CSV table of C-alpha atoms in Angstrom, one decimal:
chain,number,residue,atom,x,y,z
A,1191,UNK,CA,-13.9,3.0,18.1
A,1192,UNK,CA,-11.2,5.0,19.8
A,1193,UNK,CA,-12.7,6.1,23.3
A,1194,UNK,CA,-14.6,4.1,25.7
A,1195,UNK,CA,-18.3,4.9,26.2
A,1196,UNK,CA,-17.4,5.6,29.8
A,1197,UNK,CA,-14.6,8.3,28.7
A,1198,UNK,CA,-17.0,9.6,26.2
A,1199,UNK,CA,-19.5,10.1,29.1
A,1200,UNK,CA,-17.1,11.9,31.1
A,1201,UNK,CA,-16.2,14.5,28.9
A,1202,UNK,CA,-19.7,14.9,27.8
A,1203,UNK,CA,-21.0,15.5,31.5
A,1204,UNK,CA,-17.9,18.1,32.2
A,1205,UNK,CA,-18.7,19.8,28.5
A,1206,UNK,CA,-22.9,20.1,30.1
A,1207,UNK,CA,-21.8,21.2,33.0
A,1208,UNK,CA,-19.9,24.8,31.6
A,1209,UNK,CA,-23.3,24.7,29.2
A,1210,UNK,CA,-21.1,23.7,26.2
A,1211,UNK,CA,-21.7,21.3,23.2
A,1212,UNK,CA,-20.7,18.1,22.4
A,1213,UNK,CA,-19.5,16.5,18.9
A,1214,UNK,CA,-17.9,13.6,17.4
A,1215,UNK,CA,-16.1,12.5,14.5
A,1216,UNK,CA,-18.0,9.2,14.0
A,1217,UNK,CA,-18.1,7.0,11.3
A,1218,UNK,CA,-18.8,3.7,11.6
A,1219,UNK,CA,-21.5,2.4,13.6
A,1220,UNK,CA,-20.4,1.0,16.4
A,1221,UNK,CA,-18.5,4.0,17.1
A,1222,UNK,CA,-21.9,6.5,16.6
A,1223,UNK,CA,-23.8,4.4,19.0
A,1224,UNK,CA,-21.2,4.5,21.5
A,1225,UNK,CA,-20.6,7.9,21.1
A,1226,UNK,CA,-25.0,8.5,21.7
A,1227,UNK,CA,-24.9,6.3,24.3
A,1228,UNK,CA,-22.6,8.8,26.1
A,1229,UNK,CA,-24.9,11.4,25.5
A,1230,UNK,CA,-23.2,13.6,22.6
A,1231,UNK,CA,-25.1,16.2,21.2
A,1232,UNK,CA,-23.9,16.0,17.8
A,1233,UNK,CA,-22.5,13.3,15.0
A,1234,UNK,CA,-20.3,14.5,12.4
A,1235,UNK,CA,-20.3,12.3,9.3
A,1236,UNK,CA,-22.3,9.3,10.9
A,1237,UNK,CA,-21.6,7.2,7.8
A,1238,UNK,CA,-23.3,3.8,8.9
A,1239,UNK,CA,-26.2,4.9,10.4
A,1240,UNK,CA,-29.1,2.0,11.6
A,1241,UNK,CA,-32.6,1.8,12.7
A,1242,UNK,CA,-31.4,1.5,16.2
A,1243,UNK,CA,-28.8,4.5,15.7
A,1244,UNK,CA,-31.6,6.9,14.1
A,1245,UNK,CA,-34.0,6.1,16.8
A,1246,UNK,CA,-31.5,6.5,19.7
A,1247,UNK,CA,-31.0,9.9,17.5
A,1248,UNK,CA,-34.4,11.1,17.3
A,1249,UNK,CA,-35.2,10.0,21.3
A,1250,UNK,CA,-32.3,12.3,22.5
A,1251,UNK,CA,-32.6,14.9,20.0
A,1252,UNK,CA,-29.1,14.6,18.6
A,1253,UNK,CA,-27.7,16.4,15.7
A,1254,UNK,CA,-26.2,14.8,12.2
A,1255,UNK,CA,-23.7,17.1,10.2
A,1256,UNK,CA,-23.1,14.7,7.5
A,1257,UNK,CA,-20.2,16.2,5.5
A,1258,UNK,CA,-21.2,15.3,2.1
A,1259,UNK,CA,-18.1,17.2,0.7
A,1260,UNK,CA,-15.3,15.3,2.2
A,1261,UNK,CA,-16.2,11.8,0.2
A,1262,UNK,CA,-17.5,13.9,-3.1
A,1263,UNK,CA,-14.1,15.9,-3.4
A,1264,UNK,CA,-11.3,12.8,-2.4
A,1265,UNK,CA,-13.3,10.9,-5.3
A,1266,UNK,CA,-13.2,13.7,-7.5
A,1267,UNK,CA,-9.7,14.6,-7.2
A,1268,UNK,CA,-8.8,11.2,-7.4
A,1269,UNK,CA,-5.2,9.2,-7.6
A,1270,UNK,CA,-4.2,11.7,-10.3
A,1271,UNK,CA,-5.1,14.8,-8.3
A,1272,UNK,CA,-2.6,13.3,-5.5
A,1273,UNK,CA,-4.8,11.9,-3.6
A,1274,UNK,CA,-3.3,8.8,-1.6
A,1275,UNK,CA,-4.5,5.8,-2.9
A,1276,UNK,CA,-5.4,4.5,0.5
A,1277,UNK,CA,-7.7,7.5,0.8
A,1278,UNK,CA,-9.5,6.6,-2.5
A,1279,UNK,CA,-10.0,3.0,-1.7
A,1280,UNK,CA,-12.1,4.2,1.8
A,1281,UNK,CA,-13.9,6.4,0.0
A,1282,UNK,CA,-14.8,4.4,-2.4
A,1283,UNK,CA,-16.4,1.5,0.5
A,1284,UNK,CA,-18.3,4.1,2.2
A,1285,UNK,CA,-19.4,6.7,-0.4
A,1286,UNK,CA,-22.7,5.4,-1.3
A,1287,UNK,CA,-23.4,4.2,2.7
A,1288,UNK,CA,-22.9,8.1,3.5
A,1289,UNK,CA,-25.4,9.2,1.3
A,1290,UNK,CA,-27.6,6.5,2.5
A,1291,UNK,CA,-27.6,6.9,5.8
A,1292,UNK,CA,-28.0,10.9,5.5
A,1293,UNK,CA,-30.8,10.2,3.1
A,1294,UNK,CA,-32.2,7.5,5.5
A,1295,UNK,CA,-31.8,9.9,9.0
A,1296,UNK,CA,-33.4,13.1,7.4
A,1297,UNK,CA,-36.4,11.0,6.2
A,1298,UNK,CA,-36.6,9.9,9.9
A,1299,UNK,CA,-36.6,13.5,11.1
A,1300,UNK,CA,-33.1,13.5,12.6
A,1301,UNK,CA,-32.1,17.1,13.1
A,1302,UNK,CA,-29.4,17.6,10.4
A,1303,UNK,CA,-26.6,20.9,10.2
A,1304,UNK,CA,-24.6,21.8,7.8
A,1305,UNK,CA,-20.6,21.2,7.5
A,1306,UNK,CA,-18.4,20.5,4.9
A,1307,UNK,CA,-15.1,19.0,6.7
A,1308,UNK,CA,-13.4,21.6,4.8
A,1309,UNK,CA,-9.8,20.4,4.7
A,1310,UNK,CA,-10.2,17.3,3.1
A,1311,UNK,CA,-8.6,16.7,-0.1
A,1312,UNK,CA,-9.9,19.8,-2.6
A,1313,UNK,CA,-12.5,20.5,0.0
A,1314,UNK,CA,-12.3,24.2,0.8
A,1315,UNK,CA,-13.4,26.1,3.5
A,1316,UNK,CA,-15.5,28.4,1.3
A,1317,UNK,CA,-17.2,25.3,-0.3
A,1318,UNK,CA,-20.5,25.2,1.5
A,1319,UNK,CA,-21.9,25.6,-1.5
A,1320,UNK,CA,-21.3,22.5,-2.5
A,1321,UNK,CA,-22.3,21.0,0.5
A,1322,UNK,CA,-25.9,22.1,0.0
A,1323,UNK,CA,-25.9,21.3,-3.7
A,1324,UNK,CA,-24.9,17.8,-2.4
A,1325,UNK,CA,-28.1,17.7,-0.1
A,1326,UNK,CA,-29.8,18.3,-2.5
A,1327,UNK,CA,-29.1,15.6,-4.9
A,1328,UNK,CA,-29.7,13.1,-1.6
A,1329,UNK,CA,-33.3,14.1,-1.7
A,1330,UNK,CA,-33.4,17.5,0.2
A,1331,UNK,CA,-35.6,20.4,-1.3
A,1332,UNK,CA,-33.1,23.2,-1.6
A,1333,UNK,CA,-35.0,25.5,1.0
A,1334,UNK,CA,-34.7,22.2,3.3
A,1335,UNK,CA,-30.2,22.1,2.5
A,1336,UNK,CA,-30.7,26.0,3.2
A,1337,UNK,CA,-32.1,25.9,6.3
A,1338,UNK,CA,-29.3,23.1,7.4
A,1339,UNK,CA,-26.8,26.1,6.9
A,1340,UNK,CA,-28.9,28.6,8.4
A,1341,UNK,CA,-31.4,28.3,11.0
A,1342,UNK,CA,-30.5,24.7,11.9
A,1343,UNK,CA,-26.9,25.6,12.1
A,1344,UNK,CA,-27.8,28.1,14.6
A,1345,UNK,CA,-30.2,26.3,16.7
A,1346,UNK,CA,-27.4,23.2,17.0
A,1347,UNK,CA,-24.5,26.2,17.8
A,1348,UNK,CA,-27.4,27.4,20.6
A,1349,UNK,CA,-27.1,31.1,19.1
A,1350,UNK,CA,-30.9,30.6,16.9
A,1351,UNK,CA,-31.8,34.1,19.3
A,1352,UNK,CA,-29.5,36.4,17.3
A,1353,UNK,CA,-28.7,34.4,14.4
A,1354,UNK,CA,-29.9,31.7,11.3
A,1355,UNK,CA,-32.3,33.8,9.8
A,1356,UNK,CA,-33.6,37.2,9.1
A,1357,UNK,CA,-36.2,38.2,12.2
A,1358,UNK,CA,-36.5,41.8,13.7
A,1359,UNK,CA,-33.9,41.8,16.7
A,1360,UNK,CA,-31.4,39.7,15.1
A,1361,UNK,CA,-28.2,40.6,13.9
A,1362,UNK,CA,-28.7,41.6,10.0
A,1363,UNK,CA,-26.4,39.0,8.6
A,1364,UNK,CA,-27.6,37.7,5.5
A,1365,UNK,CA,-26.4,36.9,1.8
A,1366,UNK,CA,-28.3,38.0,-1.8
A,1367,UNK,CA,-27.9,36.1,-4.7
A,1368,UNK,CA,-28.0,36.6,-8.4
A,1369,UNK,CA,-30.8,34.1,-8.7
A,1370,UNK,CA,-33.4,32.3,-6.2
A,1371,UNK,CA,-31.2,29.0,-4.8
A,1372,UNK,CA,-34.6,27.7,-3.9
A,1373,UNK,CA,-35.6,27.2,-7.4
A,1374,UNK,CA,-32.0,26.1,-8.2
A,1375,UNK,CA,-29.9,25.3,-5.4
A,1376,UNK,CA,-26.6,26.0,-7.9
A,1377,UNK,CA,-27.6,29.7,-7.9
A,1378,UNK,CA,-26.3,29.5,-4.2
A,1379,UNK,CA,-22.8,29.5,-5.6
A,1380,UNK,CA,-23.3,33.0,-7.1
A,1381,UNK,CA,-23.3,35.3,-4.2
A,1382,UNK,CA,-23.9,39.1,-5.2
A,1383,UNK,CA,-23.6,40.7,-1.6
A,1384,UNK,CA,-23.1,39.7,2.1
A,1385,UNK,CA,-24.0,42.2,4.5
A,1386,UNK,CA,-23.0,41.7,8.1
A,1387,UNK,CA,-24.1,43.7,11.1
A,1388,UNK,CA,-26.4,45.9,8.5
A,1389,UNK,CA,-23.5,46.8,6.4
A,1390,UNK,CA,-22.7,46.0,3.4
A,1391,UNK,CA,-18.7,44.3,3.4
C-alpha cells in the first residue's frame, strides 16, 4: 500500500464532485481492498483478488482493467531481451495469480474493460489486439473480449452514448478486418480499414 484509505477517499470524493472517475494501479490484495473501501471506480491490474474484493466490486459496480499484456511481454522479452532481472523475477511470481484473478473476477460478473499498461517492456501502445488474445486464452469468448475494448471501455469512461458500438446516433468510428475476429480472435491483428467520423483514415 502507498496511500491510506483516508487519502484515497478524499481523492475520490473530490473527483466525483467534478463528475470524474477514479482509477488506481493496484496489484496487492490489501491495496486493492483499501482502494475499494475508498470508493475507487476502477482497479487496474488487480492481481491478487480474493472473494471479498470481488464481492465488494460487484456490490459497488467497480470495474477491472486486468492489463494481461504487461506481465506477458515482460516474460516474453525476458532477461535476454534486456528486461531487468528483478522485473522478470517479480513477474514470474505474479503471472499465474494475475490470470487466475482475472478469470475469477470475470466469471463472477465483475465489469471488465480493456487496457494494456502500454509502455512496460515490449508492450507497445498499439498492442490492444494482444490483450484481447490473452483474454480469450483466459477463457473469454472472442466477442466477450472485443466488448471489453469497445462498449465496456466506453461505459467505463462514460462515453457510451457516442462511442463503443455501431448504432444510429453514435460516432461512425469502427474498424474492418480481413477475417471475422469473433470466429478467431487472432483475426483482430489484421485490420484492413479504419473509419473515423464516417471517413476512411
